[in-house]
CSV table of C-alpha atoms and ligand atoms in Angstrom, one decimal:
chain,number,residue,atom,x,y,z
A,1248,MET,CA,-17.8,-0.6,11.4
A,1249,LYS,CA,-20.9,-1.9,9.8
A,1250,ILE,CA,-21.6,-1.8,6.1
A,1251,LEU,CA,-25.2,-2.3,5.2
A,1252,VAL,CA,-26.9,-2.6,1.9
A,1253,LYS,CA,-30.5,-1.3,1.8
A,1254,ASN,CA,-32.8,-1.1,-1.1
A,1255,ILE,CA,-34.7,2.0,0.0
A,1256,SER,CA,-34.9,5.6,-1.2
A,1257,GLY,CA,-32.5,8.2,0.3
A,1258,THR,CA,-35.6,10.0,1.6
A,1259,ASN,CA,-36.4,7.0,3.8
A,1260,CYS,CA,-33.0,6.4,5.2
A,1261,ALA,CA,-32.6,7.4,8.8
A,1262,CYS,CA,-29.0,8.6,9.2
A,1263,ASP,CA,-26.8,11.4,10.4
A,1264,ALA,CA,-25.8,12.3,6.9
A,1265,LEU,CA,-26.7,11.1,3.4
A,1266,ILE,CA,-24.0,11.5,0.7
A,1267,LEU,CA,-25.3,12.6,-2.7
A,1268,PRO,CA,-22.8,12.4,-5.5
A,1269,PHE,CA,-23.1,15.0,-8.4
A,1270,VAL,CA,-21.5,15.5,-11.7
A,1271,GLU,CA,-20.3,18.9,-12.7
A,1272,GLY,CA,-23.1,21.3,-13.7
A,1273,ASP,CA,-26.1,19.0,-13.2
A,1274,SER,CA,-28.1,20.1,-10.2
A,1275,GLU,CA,-31.2,18.2,-11.3
A,1276,PHE,CA,-30.4,14.6,-10.7
A,1277,TYR,CA,-32.3,14.0,-7.4
A,1278,LYS,CA,-36.0,14.7,-7.9
A,1279,GLU,CA,-37.2,12.6,-5.0
A,1280,PHE,CA,-36.2,15.1,-2.4
A,1281,GLY,CA,-38.9,17.6,-3.4
A,1282,THR,CA,-39.0,21.0,-5.1
A,1283,ALA,CA,-37.9,23.0,-2.1
A,1284,PHE,CA,-34.7,21.0,-1.7
A,1285,GLN,CA,-34.3,21.1,-5.5
A,1286,LYS,CA,-34.3,24.9,-5.3
A,1287,GLN,CA,-31.7,24.8,-2.5
A,1288,ILE,CA,-29.4,22.6,-4.5
A,1289,ARG,CA,-29.8,24.9,-7.6
A,1290,LYS,CA,-28.9,27.8,-5.4
A,1291,ALA,CA,-25.8,26.0,-4.2
A,1292,PHE,CA,-24.8,25.3,-7.8
A,1293,SER,CA,-25.0,29.0,-8.6
A,1294,LYS,CA,-22.6,29.7,-5.6
A,1295,GLU,CA,-20.3,27.4,-3.7
A,1296,PHE,CA,-20.9,24.0,-5.2
A,1297,HIS,CA,-20.6,23.0,-8.8
A,1298,GLY,CA,-20.1,19.2,-8.7
A,1299,LYS,CA,-16.4,19.6,-9.4
A,1300,ARG,CA,-14.1,16.8,-8.4
A,1301,ASN,CA,-14.0,16.3,-4.6
A,1302,GLU,CA,-16.0,19.4,-3.8
A,1303,LEU,CA,-18.1,19.0,-0.7
A,1304,LEU,CA,-21.1,20.9,0.7
A,1305,LEU,CA,-22.8,19.8,3.9
A,1306,MET,CA,-26.4,21.1,4.4
A,1307,PRO,CA,-29.4,20.4,6.7
A,1308,ALA,CA,-31.8,18.0,5.1
A,1309,PRO,CA,-35.2,19.4,4.1
A,1310,GLU,CA,-38.3,18.9,6.2
A,1311,GLY,CA,-40.1,15.6,5.9
A,1312,ILE,CA,-37.3,13.2,4.9
A,1313,LYS,CA,-35.4,10.9,7.2
A,1314,PRO,CA,-31.7,11.9,6.9
A,1315,GLU,CA,-30.6,14.6,9.2
A,1316,ARG,CA,-28.1,16.2,6.8
A,1317,ILE,CA,-27.1,16.0,3.2
A,1318,LEU,CA,-23.6,16.0,1.9
A,1319,LEU,CA,-23.2,17.0,-1.7
A,1320,VAL,CA,-20.0,15.6,-3.2
A,1321,GLY,CA,-18.6,16.4,-6.6
A,1322,LEU,CA,-17.4,13.7,-9.1
A,1323,GLY,CA,-16.2,16.1,-11.8
A,1324,LYS,CA,-17.2,16.2,-15.5
A,1325,LYS,CA,-19.7,13.5,-16.4
A,1326,LYS,CA,-17.5,12.2,-19.3
A,1327,GLU,CA,-14.4,12.0,-17.2
A,1328,VAL,CA,-15.7,10.3,-14.1
A,1329,SER,CA,-13.6,7.3,-13.4
A,1330,ALA,CA,-13.4,4.5,-10.7
A,1331,GLU,CA,-10.7,6.6,-9.1
A,1332,ASN,CA,-12.9,9.7,-8.9
A,1333,ILE,CA,-15.4,7.7,-7.0
A,1334,ARG,CA,-12.8,6.3,-4.7
A,1335,GLN,CA,-11.5,9.8,-3.9
A,1336,ALA,CA,-15.1,11.2,-3.5
A,1337,GLY,CA,-15.8,8.4,-1.0
A,1338,GLY,CA,-12.6,9.1,0.9
A,1339,LYS,CA,-13.2,12.9,1.0
A,1340,ALA,CA,-16.8,12.6,2.0
A,1341,ALA,CA,-16.3,10.0,4.7
A,1342,ALA,CA,-13.4,11.8,6.3
A,1343,HIS,CA,-15.3,15.1,6.3
A,1344,LEU,CA,-18.4,13.6,7.9
A,1345,CYS,CA,-16.2,11.7,10.5
A,1346,GLY,CA,-14.5,15.0,11.3
A,1347,GLN,CA,-17.9,16.5,12.0
A,1348,GLY,CA,-18.7,13.7,14.4
A,1349,MET,CA,-21.3,11.8,12.2
A,1350,LYS,CA,-21.9,8.2,13.2
A,1351,LYS,CA,-24.3,6.9,10.7
A,1352,ILE,CA,-23.6,7.6,7.1
A,1353,ALA,CA,-25.5,6.6,4.0
A,1354,VAL,CA,-24.7,6.9,0.3
A,1355,SER,CA,-27.0,7.3,-2.6
A,1356,THR,CA,-25.8,5.1,-5.5
A,1357,THR,CA,-28.2,6.0,-8.3
A,1358,LEU,CA,-25.9,8.4,-10.1
A,1359,ILE,CA,-22.9,6.1,-9.9
A,1360,SER,CA,-25.0,3.2,-11.2
A,1361,SER,CA,-26.3,5.3,-14.0
A,1362,LEU,CA,-22.7,6.1,-15.0
A,1363,LYS,CA,-22.0,2.3,-14.9
A,1364,LEU,CA,-19.2,2.7,-12.4
A,1365,PRO,CA,-18.3,0.4,-9.5
A,1366,LEU,CA,-20.2,1.2,-6.3
A,1367,VAL,CA,-17.7,-0.7,-4.2
A,1368,ASN,CA,-15.0,2.0,-5.0
A,1369,LEU,CA,-17.0,4.5,-3.0
A,1370,VAL,CA,-16.9,2.2,0.1
A,1371,GLU,CA,-13.2,1.4,-0.6
A,1372,GLY,CA,-12.4,5.1,-0.6
A,1373,ALA,CA,-14.4,5.8,2.5
A,1374,LEU,CA,-12.8,3.0,4.5
A,1375,LEU,CA,-9.3,4.0,3.4
A,1376,GLY,CA,-10.0,7.6,4.2
A,1377,LEU,CA,-11.3,6.9,7.7
A,1378,TYR,CA,-8.0,5.4,8.9
A,1379,THR,CA,-6.5,7.0,12.0
A,1380,PHE,CA,-3.5,6.0,14.1
A,1381,ASN,CA,-4.2,6.7,17.8
A,1382,ARG,CA,-1.9,4.2,19.6
A,1383,TYR,CA,0.1,6.9,21.3
A,1384,ARG,CA,-2.5,9.5,22.2
A,1385,LYS,CA,-4.0,9.8,25.7
A,1386,GLU,CA,-7.1,11.4,24.2
A,1387,LYS,CA,-8.2,8.8,21.8
A,1388,ASN,CA,-10.2,10.0,18.9
A,1389,SER,CA,-13.8,9.6,19.9
A,1390,LYS,CA,-15.0,10.5,16.4
A,1391,LYS,CA,-15.9,7.1,14.8
A,1392,VAL,CA,-18.2,6.3,12.0
A,1393,GLU,CA,-20.4,3.4,13.1
A,1394,SER,CA,-22.1,2.4,9.9
A,1395,ILE,CA,-22.1,3.1,6.2
A,1396,THR,CA,-25.4,2.2,4.5
A,1397,ILE,CA,-25.3,1.7,0.7
A,1398,LEU,CA,-28.6,2.5,-0.9
A,1399,SER,CA,-28.8,-0.2,-3.5
A,1400,LYS,CA,-30.3,-3.5,-4.5
A,1401,SER,CA,-28.4,-6.2,-2.8
A,1402,SER,CA,-26.8,-8.8,-5.1
A,1403,LYS,CA,-24.3,-11.7,-4.8
A,1404,ARG,CA,-21.9,-9.7,-6.8
A,1405,LEU,CA,-22.1,-6.6,-4.6
A,1406,ALA,CA,-21.8,-8.8,-1.5
A,1407,ASP,CA,-18.7,-10.6,-2.9
A,1408,GLU,CA,-17.1,-7.3,-3.9
A,1409,LEU,CA,-17.8,-5.8,-0.4
A,1410,LYS,CA,-16.2,-8.8,1.3
A,1411,TRP,CA,-13.1,-8.6,-0.9
A,1412,THR,CA,-12.8,-4.8,-0.3
A,1413,ARG,CA,-13.3,-5.0,3.4
A,1414,THR,CA,-10.8,-7.8,3.8
A,1415,VAL,CA,-8.2,-6.0,1.7
A,1416,ILE,CA,-8.7,-2.7,3.4
A,1417,SER,CA,-8.4,-4.3,6.8
A,1418,SER,CA,-5.0,-5.5,5.6
A,1419,VAL,CA,-4.1,-2.0,4.5
A,1420,TYR,CA,-4.9,-0.8,8.0
A,1421,PHE,CA,-2.8,-3.6,9.4
A,1422,ALA,CA,0.2,-2.5,7.2
A,1423,ARG,CA,-0.3,1.2,8.0
A,1424,ASP,CA,-0.3,0.5,11.7
A,1425,LEU,CA,2.9,-1.5,11.5
A,1426,ILE,CA,4.6,1.2,9.5
A,1427,ASN,CA,3.3,4.2,11.6
A,1428,THR,CA,4.5,2.4,14.8
A,1429,PRO,CA,7.9,3.9,15.8
A,1430,SER,CA,11.0,1.7,15.7
A,1431,ASN,CA,11.2,1.4,19.5
A,1432,ASP,CA,7.9,-0.6,19.3
A,1433,MET,CA,8.5,-2.1,15.9
A,1434,THR,CA,11.8,-3.9,16.2
A,1435,PRO,CA,12.6,-6.9,14.1
A,1436,SER,CA,11.2,-9.0,17.0
A,1437,ASP,CA,8.0,-7.0,17.0
A,1438,LEU,CA,7.6,-7.4,13.3
A,1439,ALA,CA,8.2,-11.2,13.7
A,1440,ASN,CA,5.5,-11.3,16.3
A,1441,ALA,CA,3.1,-9.5,14.0
A,1442,ALA,CA,3.9,-12.2,11.3
A,1443,VAL,CA,3.5,-15.0,13.8
A,1444,SER,CA,0.0,-13.5,14.8
A,1445,LEU,CA,-1.1,-14.4,11.3
A,1446,ARG,CA,-0.5,-18.2,11.7
A,1447,GLN,CA,-3.4,-20.3,10.4
A,1448,LYS,CA,-4.0,-23.8,9.2
A,1449,ASN,CA,-2.8,-23.0,5.6
A,1450,LEU,CA,-0.4,-20.3,6.7
A,1451,SER,CA,2.9,-21.2,8.4
A,1452,VAL,CA,5.3,-18.7,9.7
A,1453,LYS,CA,9.0,-19.4,10.4
A,1454,VAL,CA,11.2,-16.9,12.2
A,1455,MET,CA,14.9,-17.5,11.5
A,1456,GLU,CA,17.4,-16.2,14.0
A,1457,LYS,CA,20.9,-14.8,13.3
A,1458,LYS,CA,22.5,-18.3,13.7
A,1459,ASP,CA,20.1,-19.8,11.1
A,1460,ALA,CA,20.9,-17.0,8.7
A,1461,GLU,CA,24.6,-17.6,9.3
A,1462,LYS,CA,24.1,-21.3,8.5
A,1463,LEU,CA,22.4,-20.4,5.3
A,1464,GLY,CA,25.2,-18.0,4.4
A,1465,MET,CA,23.2,-14.8,4.3
A,1466,GLY,CA,26.3,-12.6,4.8
A,1467,ALA,CA,24.8,-9.6,2.9
A,1468,TYR,CA,21.8,-9.5,5.2
A,1469,LEU,CA,23.8,-10.1,8.3
A,1470,SER,CA,26.3,-7.4,7.5
A,1471,VAL,CA,23.5,-4.8,7.9
A,1472,ALA,CA,22.5,-6.2,11.3
A,1473,LYS,CA,26.0,-6.0,12.8
A,1474,GLY,CA,25.7,-2.5,14.3
A,1475,SER,CA,22.5,-3.1,16.2
A,1476,LYS,CA,21.8,-4.7,19.6
A,1477,GLU,CA,18.4,-5.8,18.4
A,1478,PRO,CA,18.6,-9.3,17.1
A,1479,PRO,CA,17.7,-9.6,13.3
A,1480,LYS,CA,14.8,-11.8,12.3
A,1481,PHE,CA,14.5,-13.4,8.9
A,1482,ILE,CA,10.8,-14.0,8.6
A,1483,VAL,CA,9.3,-16.5,6.2
A,1484,LEU,CA,5.6,-17.1,5.6
A,1485,GLU,CA,4.1,-19.8,3.5
A,1486,TYR,CA,0.5,-19.6,2.5
A,1487,LYS,CA,-0.8,-22.8,0.7
A,1488,GLY,CA,-4.1,-22.3,-1.0
A,1489,SER,CA,-3.5,-24.5,-4.1
A,1490,LYS,CA,-1.0,-26.7,-5.8
A,1491,GLY,CA,1.6,-25.4,-8.2
A,1492,LYS,CA,4.5,-23.1,-8.0
A,1493,PRO,CA,4.4,-20.2,-5.4
A,1494,LEU,CA,4.6,-16.5,-6.0
A,1495,ALA,CA,7.4,-15.2,-3.8
A,1496,LEU,CA,6.9,-11.7,-2.2
A,1497,ILE,CA,9.9,-10.1,-0.6
A,1498,GLY,CA,9.4,-7.0,1.6
A,1499,LYS,CA,12.4,-4.8,2.7
A,1500,SER,CA,12.1,-4.8,6.4
A,1501,ILE,CA,14.6,-2.3,7.9
A,1502,THR,CA,12.8,-1.3,11.1
A,1503,PHE,CA,15.0,1.7,11.4
A,1504,ASP,CA,17.5,3.0,8.8
A,1505,SER,CA,20.0,5.4,10.3
A,1506,GLY,CA,22.4,4.8,7.4
A,1507,GLY,CA,24.8,2.9,9.7
A,1508,ILE,CA,28.4,4.2,9.6
A,1509,SER,CA,27.5,6.1,6.5
A,1510,LEU,CA,25.2,8.0,8.8
A,1511,LYS,CA,22.2,9.9,7.4
A,1512,PRO,CA,21.7,13.6,8.1
A,1513,SER,CA,19.5,14.1,11.2
A,1514,ASP,CA,16.9,16.2,9.3
A,1515,GLY,CA,14.0,13.9,8.6
A,1516,MET,CA,15.8,10.8,10.0
A,1517,GLU,CA,12.7,10.1,12.2
A,1518,LYS,CA,10.9,9.0,9.0
A,1519,MET,CA,13.2,6.1,8.6
A,1520,LYS,CA,10.9,4.0,10.7
A,1521,TYR,CA,9.0,3.5,7.5
A,1522,ASP,CA,11.9,1.6,5.9
A,1523,MET,CA,9.9,-1.6,6.6
A,1524,ALA,CA,6.9,-0.6,4.5
A,1525,GLY,CA,7.7,-3.3,2.0
A,1526,GLY,CA,7.6,-6.0,4.7
A,1527,ALA,CA,4.4,-4.6,6.1
A,1528,ALA,CA,2.8,-4.7,2.6
A,1529,VAL,CA,3.8,-8.4,2.2
A,1530,LEU,CA,2.3,-9.2,5.6
A,1531,GLY,CA,-0.9,-7.4,4.6
A,1532,VAL,CA,-1.2,-9.3,1.3
A,1533,ILE,CA,-0.6,-12.7,3.0
A,1534,LYS,CA,-3.1,-11.8,5.7
A,1535,ALA,CA,-5.8,-10.9,3.2
A,1536,ALA,CA,-5.1,-13.9,0.9
A,1537,SER,CA,-5.4,-16.3,3.8
A,1538,ALA,CA,-8.6,-14.6,5.1
A,1539,LEU,CA,-10.2,-14.8,1.7
A,1540,LYS,CA,-8.8,-18.4,1.3
A,1541,LEU,CA,-7.5,-17.5,-2.2
A,1542,PRO,CA,-6.5,-20.5,-4.4
A,1543,VAL,CA,-2.8,-19.5,-4.7
A,1544,ASN,CA,0.5,-20.3,-3.1
A,1545,LEU,CA,2.5,-17.5,-1.6
A,1546,ILE,CA,5.8,-17.2,0.0
A,1547,GLY,CA,6.4,-14.0,2.0
A,1548,ILE,CA,10.0,-13.1,3.0
A,1549,LEU,CA,10.9,-10.3,5.4
A,1550,PRO,CA,14.6,-9.8,6.0
A,1551,ALA,CA,14.2,-7.8,9.2
A,1552,THR,CA,16.9,-5.8,10.9
A,1553,GLU,CA,17.8,-2.4,12.1
A,1554,ASN,CA,20.6,-0.4,10.3
A,1555,LEU,CA,22.6,1.3,13.0
A,1556,PRO,CA,26.2,2.5,13.6
A,1557,GLY,CA,28.0,0.8,16.5
A,1558,GLY,CA,31.3,-0.7,17.5
A,1559,SER,CA,30.7,-3.8,15.5
A,1560,ALA,CA,28.9,-2.2,12.6
A,1561,THR,CA,29.9,-2.9,9.0
A,1562,LYS,CA,32.3,-0.3,7.7
A,1563,PRO,CA,32.7,1.1,4.2
A,1564,GLY,CA,35.1,-1.2,2.3
A,1565,ASP,CA,34.0,-4.3,4.0
A,1566,ILE,CA,33.1,-7.3,1.9
A,1567,ALA,CA,30.1,-9.6,2.5
A,1568,ARG,CA,29.3,-12.9,1.0
A,1569,SER,CA,25.7,-13.5,0.0
A,1570,ILE,CA,23.7,-16.7,0.0
A,1571,THR,CA,24.2,-17.1,-3.7
A,1572,GLY,CA,28.0,-17.0,-3.2
A,1573,LYS,CA,28.4,-13.6,-4.8
A,1574,THR,CA,30.5,-11.2,-2.8
A,1575,VAL,CA,29.6,-7.6,-2.3
A,1576,GLU,CA,31.9,-4.7,-1.5
A,1577,ILE,CA,30.0,-2.3,0.8
A,1578,ILE,CA,30.9,1.2,-0.4
A,1579,ASN,CA,28.1,2.9,1.5
A,1580,THR,CA,26.4,1.3,4.6
A,1581,ASP,CA,23.3,3.4,3.9
A,1582,ALA,CA,22.7,1.3,0.7
A,1583,GLU,CA,21.6,-1.5,3.0
A,1584,GLY,CA,18.2,-2.3,1.5
A,1585,ARG,CA,19.7,-4.0,-1.6
A,1586,LEU,CA,21.9,-6.1,0.7
A,1587,VAL,CA,19.0,-7.6,2.7
A,1588,VAL,CA,16.8,-8.0,-0.4
A,1589,ALA,CA,19.6,-9.7,-2.3
A,1590,ASP,CA,19.9,-12.4,0.2
A,1591,ALA,CA,16.1,-12.7,0.4
A,1592,ILE,CA,16.0,-13.1,-3.4
A,1593,GLY,CA,18.7,-15.8,-3.2
A,1594,TYR,CA,16.7,-17.6,-0.5
A,1595,ALA,CA,13.4,-17.2,-2.4
A,1596,LYS,CA,14.9,-19.0,-5.4
A,1597,ARG,CA,15.1,-22.2,-3.3
A,1598,PHE,CA,11.3,-22.4,-3.5
A,1599,LYS,CA,11.5,-22.5,-7.3
A,1600,PRO,CA,8.9,-19.7,-7.5
A,1601,LYS,CA,7.0,-18.9,-10.7
A,1602,ALA,CA,8.0,-15.3,-10.0
A,1603,ILE,CA,9.6,-13.1,-7.4
A,1604,ILE,CA,8.3,-9.6,-6.6
A,1605,ASP,CA,10.3,-7.4,-4.2
A,1606,ILE,CA,8.7,-4.4,-2.6
A,1607,ALA,CA,11.2,-2.0,-1.0
A,1608,THR,CA,11.7,1.6,0.1
A,1609,LEU,CA,15.0,1.3,-1.7
A,1610,THR,CA,16.2,4.7,-2.9
A,1611,GLY,CA,15.9,8.4,-2.2
A,1612,ALA,CA,16.3,8.8,-6.0
A,1613,CYS,CA,12.9,7.1,-6.4
A,1614,SER,CA,11.1,10.0,-4.7
A,1615,VAL,CA,13.3,12.5,-6.4
A,1616,ALA,CA,12.1,11.1,-9.8
A,1617,LEU,CA,8.5,10.3,-9.1
A,1618,GLY,CA,7.5,12.2,-5.9
A,1619,ASN,CA,4.7,10.7,-3.9
A,1620,GLU,CA,2.7,9.6,-7.0
A,1621,ALA,CA,4.2,6.5,-8.5
A,1622,ILE,CA,6.1,3.4,-7.7
A,1623,ALA,CA,9.3,2.9,-9.7
A,1624,MET,CA,9.1,-0.6,-11.4
A,1625,MET,CA,11.9,-2.5,-13.0
A,1626,GLY,CA,12.2,-6.2,-13.9
A,1627,ASN,CA,13.4,-8.9,-16.2
A,1628,ASP,CA,10.1,-10.4,-17.4
A,1629,ARG,CA,7.8,-8.5,-19.8
A,1630,LYS,CA,4.7,-10.5,-19.0
A,1631,LEU,CA,5.0,-10.0,-15.2
A,1632,LEU,CA,5.7,-6.3,-15.7
A,1633,ASP,CA,2.6,-5.9,-17.9
A,1634,LYS,CA,0.4,-7.7,-15.4
A,1635,ILE,CA,1.6,-5.5,-12.6
A,1636,LYS,CA,1.0,-2.4,-14.7
A,1637,LYS,CA,-2.6,-3.5,-15.2
A,1638,SER,CA,-3.2,-4.0,-11.5
A,1639,ALA,CA,-1.5,-0.7,-10.8
A,1640,ASP,CA,-4.1,1.0,-13.1
A,1641,ASN,CA,-7.0,-0.9,-11.6
A,1642,THR,CA,-6.1,0.1,-8.1
A,1643,TYR,CA,-4.5,3.5,-8.8
A,1644,GLU,CA,-1.4,2.4,-7.0
A,1645,ARG,CA,0.4,3.5,-10.1
A,1646,VAL,CA,3.7,2.2,-11.3
A,1647,TRP,CA,6.2,3.8,-13.7
A,1648,GLU,CA,8.7,1.5,-15.5
A,1649,MET,CA,12.3,2.4,-15.5
A,1650,PRO,CA,14.9,0.7,-17.6
A,1651,LEU,CA,17.4,-2.0,-16.6
A,1652,LEU,CA,20.0,-1.3,-19.3
A,1653,ASP,CA,23.0,-3.7,-19.6
A,1654,GLU,CA,25.3,-0.8,-19.3
A,1655,TYR,CA,24.3,-0.3,-15.6
A,1656,LYS,CA,26.3,-3.5,-14.9
A,1657,GLU,CA,29.5,-1.4,-15.2
A,1658,TYR,CA,28.3,1.0,-12.6
A,1659,ILE,CA,28.3,-1.5,-9.9
A,1660,LYS,CA,31.5,-3.4,-10.8
A,1661,SER,CA,33.9,-3.7,-7.9
A,1662,ASP,CA,37.7,-3.8,-8.0
A,1663,VAL,CA,37.8,-6.4,-5.3
A,1664,ALA,CA,34.4,-8.2,-5.1
A,1665,ASP,CA,31.8,-9.5,-7.6
A,1666,VAL,CA,29.7,-6.4,-7.2
A,1667,LYS,CA,29.6,-3.2,-5.1
A,1668,ASN,CA,26.6,-1.9,-3.3
A,1669,THR,CA,26.4,1.6,-4.9
A,1670,GLY,CA,26.9,2.9,-8.3
A,1671,GLY,CA,27.3,6.5,-7.4
A,1672,LYS,CA,24.8,9.3,-7.6
A,1673,SER,CA,24.0,9.1,-11.2
A,1674,GLY,CA,21.3,6.6,-12.0
A,1675,SER,CA,21.0,5.5,-8.4
A,1676,LEU,CA,17.4,4.4,-8.8
A,1677,VAL,CA,18.2,2.1,-11.6
A,1678,THR,CA,21.6,0.8,-10.5
A,1679,ALA,CA,20.0,-0.2,-7.2
A,1680,ALA,CA,17.5,-2.3,-9.2
A,1681,TYR,CA,20.3,-3.6,-11.4
A,1682,PHE,CA,22.1,-4.8,-8.2
A,1683,LEU,CA,19.1,-6.9,-7.4
A,1684,TYR,CA,18.9,-8.2,-10.9
A,1685,GLU,CA,22.4,-9.6,-10.4
A,1686,PHE,CA,20.8,-11.9,-7.8
A,1687,ALA,CA,17.5,-12.6,-9.5
A,1688,GLU,CA,19.2,-13.5,-12.8
A,1689,LYS,CA,16.9,-15.7,-14.8
A,1690,THR,CA,14.0,-16.1,-12.4
A,1691,PRO,CA,11.1,-13.9,-13.5
A,1692,TRP,CA,11.4,-11.0,-11.1
A,1693,VAL,CA,10.0,-7.4,-10.6
A,1694,HIS,CA,11.3,-4.8,-8.2
A,1695,LEU,CA,8.9,-2.2,-6.9
A,1696,ASP,CA,10.6,0.8,-5.3
A,1697,ILE,CA,8.1,2.4,-3.0
A,1698,ALA,CA,10.4,5.0,-1.3
A,1699,GLY,CA,8.2,7.8,-2.7
A,1700,THR,CA,4.8,6.3,-2.2
A,1701,ALA,CA,5.0,4.4,1.1
A,1702,TRP,CA,4.7,7.7,3.1
A,1703,VAL,CA,2.6,10.7,2.2
A,1704,GLU,CA,3.6,14.1,3.5
A,1705,LYS,CA,0.1,15.6,3.4
A,1706,ASP,CA,-3.4,14.2,3.4
A,1707,LYS,CA,-4.6,12.7,0.1
A,1708,PRO,CA,-8.3,12.1,-0.6
A,1709,TYR,CA,-8.2,8.6,0.9
A,1710,ILE,CA,-4.7,8.4,2.3
A,1711,PRO,CA,-4.3,10.3,5.6
A,1712,LYS,CA,-0.8,11.8,6.1
A,1713,GLY,CA,1.6,9.0,7.1
A,1714,ALA,CA,1.9,5.4,6.0
A,1715,SER,CA,-0.1,4.7,2.9
A,1716,GLY,CA,0.0,0.9,3.0
A,1717,ILE,CA,0.8,0.9,-0.7
A,1718,CYS,CA,1.1,-2.4,-2.6
A,1719,VAL,CA,-1.4,-4.3,-0.5
A,1720,ARG,CA,-4.2,-3.4,-2.9
A,1721,LEU,CA,-1.9,-3.6,-6.0
A,1722,ILE,CA,-0.6,-7.1,-5.2
A,1723,MET,CA,-4.1,-8.4,-4.2
A,1724,ASP,CA,-5.4,-7.2,-7.6
A,1725,LEU,CA,-2.5,-8.9,-9.3
A,1726,ILE,CA,-3.2,-12.2,-7.5
A,1727,LYS,CA,-7.0,-11.9,-8.3
A,1728,ASN,CA,-6.3,-11.4,-12.0
A,1729,TRP,CA,-3.3,-13.7,-12.4
A,1730,LYS,CA,-3.6,-15.8,-15.5
B,2847,BES,N1,15.9,3.6,3.0
B,2847,BES,C1,16.7,4.4,2.2
B,2847,BES,C2,15.9,5.0,1.0
B,2847,BES,C3,14.9,6.0,1.3
B,2847,BES,C4,15.2,7.4,1.4
B,2847,BES,C5,13.6,5.7,1.5
B,2847,BES,C6,14.2,8.3,1.6
B,2847,BES,C7,12.6,6.6,1.8
B,2847,BES,C8,12.9,7.9,1.9
B,2847,BES,C9,17.8,3.6,1.6
B,2847,BES,O1,18.3,2.6,2.4
B,2847,BES,C10,18.9,4.5,1.3
B,2847,BES,O2,19.5,5.0,2.3
B,2847,BES,N2,19.3,4.6,0.1
B,2847,BES,C11,20.4,5.5,-0.3
B,2847,BES,C12,21.3,4.8,-1.2
B,2847,BES,C13,22.6,5.5,-1.5
B,2847,BES,C14,23.4,5.5,-0.3
B,2847,BES,C15,23.3,4.8,-2.7
B,2847,BES,C16,19.8,6.7,-1.0
B,2847,BES,O3,18.9,6.5,-1.9
B,2847,BES,O4,20.2,7.8,-0.7
B,2848,MN,MN1,19.7,3.3,3.8
B,2849,ZN,ZN1,16.9,1.9,3.8
């Protein structure tokens, strides 16, 4: 899709539809469209359109101007309009026009500029909202927006922001595709191939096989892979854009989580293809960072495996030894995420990273607590937690911090091993994080539980139902603003 910047008036822009943003209650903003049109808009304001948040009204354009149609979109109360309102309006408007078969879209930016809000968010929302997943449909969706024209003065700043946004969103698409792909086409080997496809001069990708993981002593990770015929792949990416210590990003990469011997109920089990959403987000970030040639060093680690029951599967009560030497009593084979992430954390420490961030669909309790709306965040480093909170607010990929209280240590004490892999029902969101803390120890580390946010059950303004690709935008913002 093309994104154009043109410094012309909306009346002169030939397009299928021109988007005109409005704030609540003000029908008078666009004088240049003539008095007849002004009347029509006033009429709309007295009936079905008021400029409320995400309200839409498509109408034929008046005689004598170049756009074919006008789409009114509401931003809400003038005093309350935020960058996020604009993102949502962009998403809603673009998806609506696409659904109507429009190919050439333009947006007026005079109102947004007058509110001193970022134009780029409108494009960001539009691009995010136009995502579709058609890989398995015979009838491909022929409705495709060909171009979005931003009616604004061009500037270096706008061009830079657009480049950043386009690159990041294309990584969000990449992550969403990986996550939406069912597990029969997204095995650990498929995920490894996706990682390998990112190889560049500054970006190396190493895929470790089972025997390599054995040599390294990653018994916790390997214990999860035992029930599956699909070979596990421990994927390591290194992006070198500068000198200095790397930031290590770990993404839980269970390509299907059946629960293993502690089998999950069949209701909703099909969704467990998204248990590699953390890994997909890490790949997305590294892809974008390398495309933008960012001056940072990143390590990406994806401990990929399926979690299946089988004749050789791990059984409750089994004990695994992790790369750090710590032993884990496996009480519940469905608490597999922490096992693979624990070994990934132990492995990450070998790079002496400045910080480790793990992104994982770790617990059902996360969605119980926060629904689809926020990531649960826990960690051992105040500065890192605060930085992530800032980026979460910037991107609206919101985080909510949960505590890591010393007392949780008791919950995961084992009678026979150093730790056990579940602390029971009560506190299961935080005890899962505490388990990881036992492996991160003193290294600055933050855990992001995306079990509730990685998959949305019904369309959001710029996230179509399905994989959200969450954390790509969040971590990219974190890297951009890292100090
Ligand atoms: N992948 C699941 C967590 C999950 C559940 C993600 C629902 C997305 C939606 C994880 O491996 C899991 O099964 N966790 C268990 C842990 C329990 C057995 C201690 C859970 O939260 O139920
Ligand atoms: Mn599980
Ligand atoms: Zn899982």
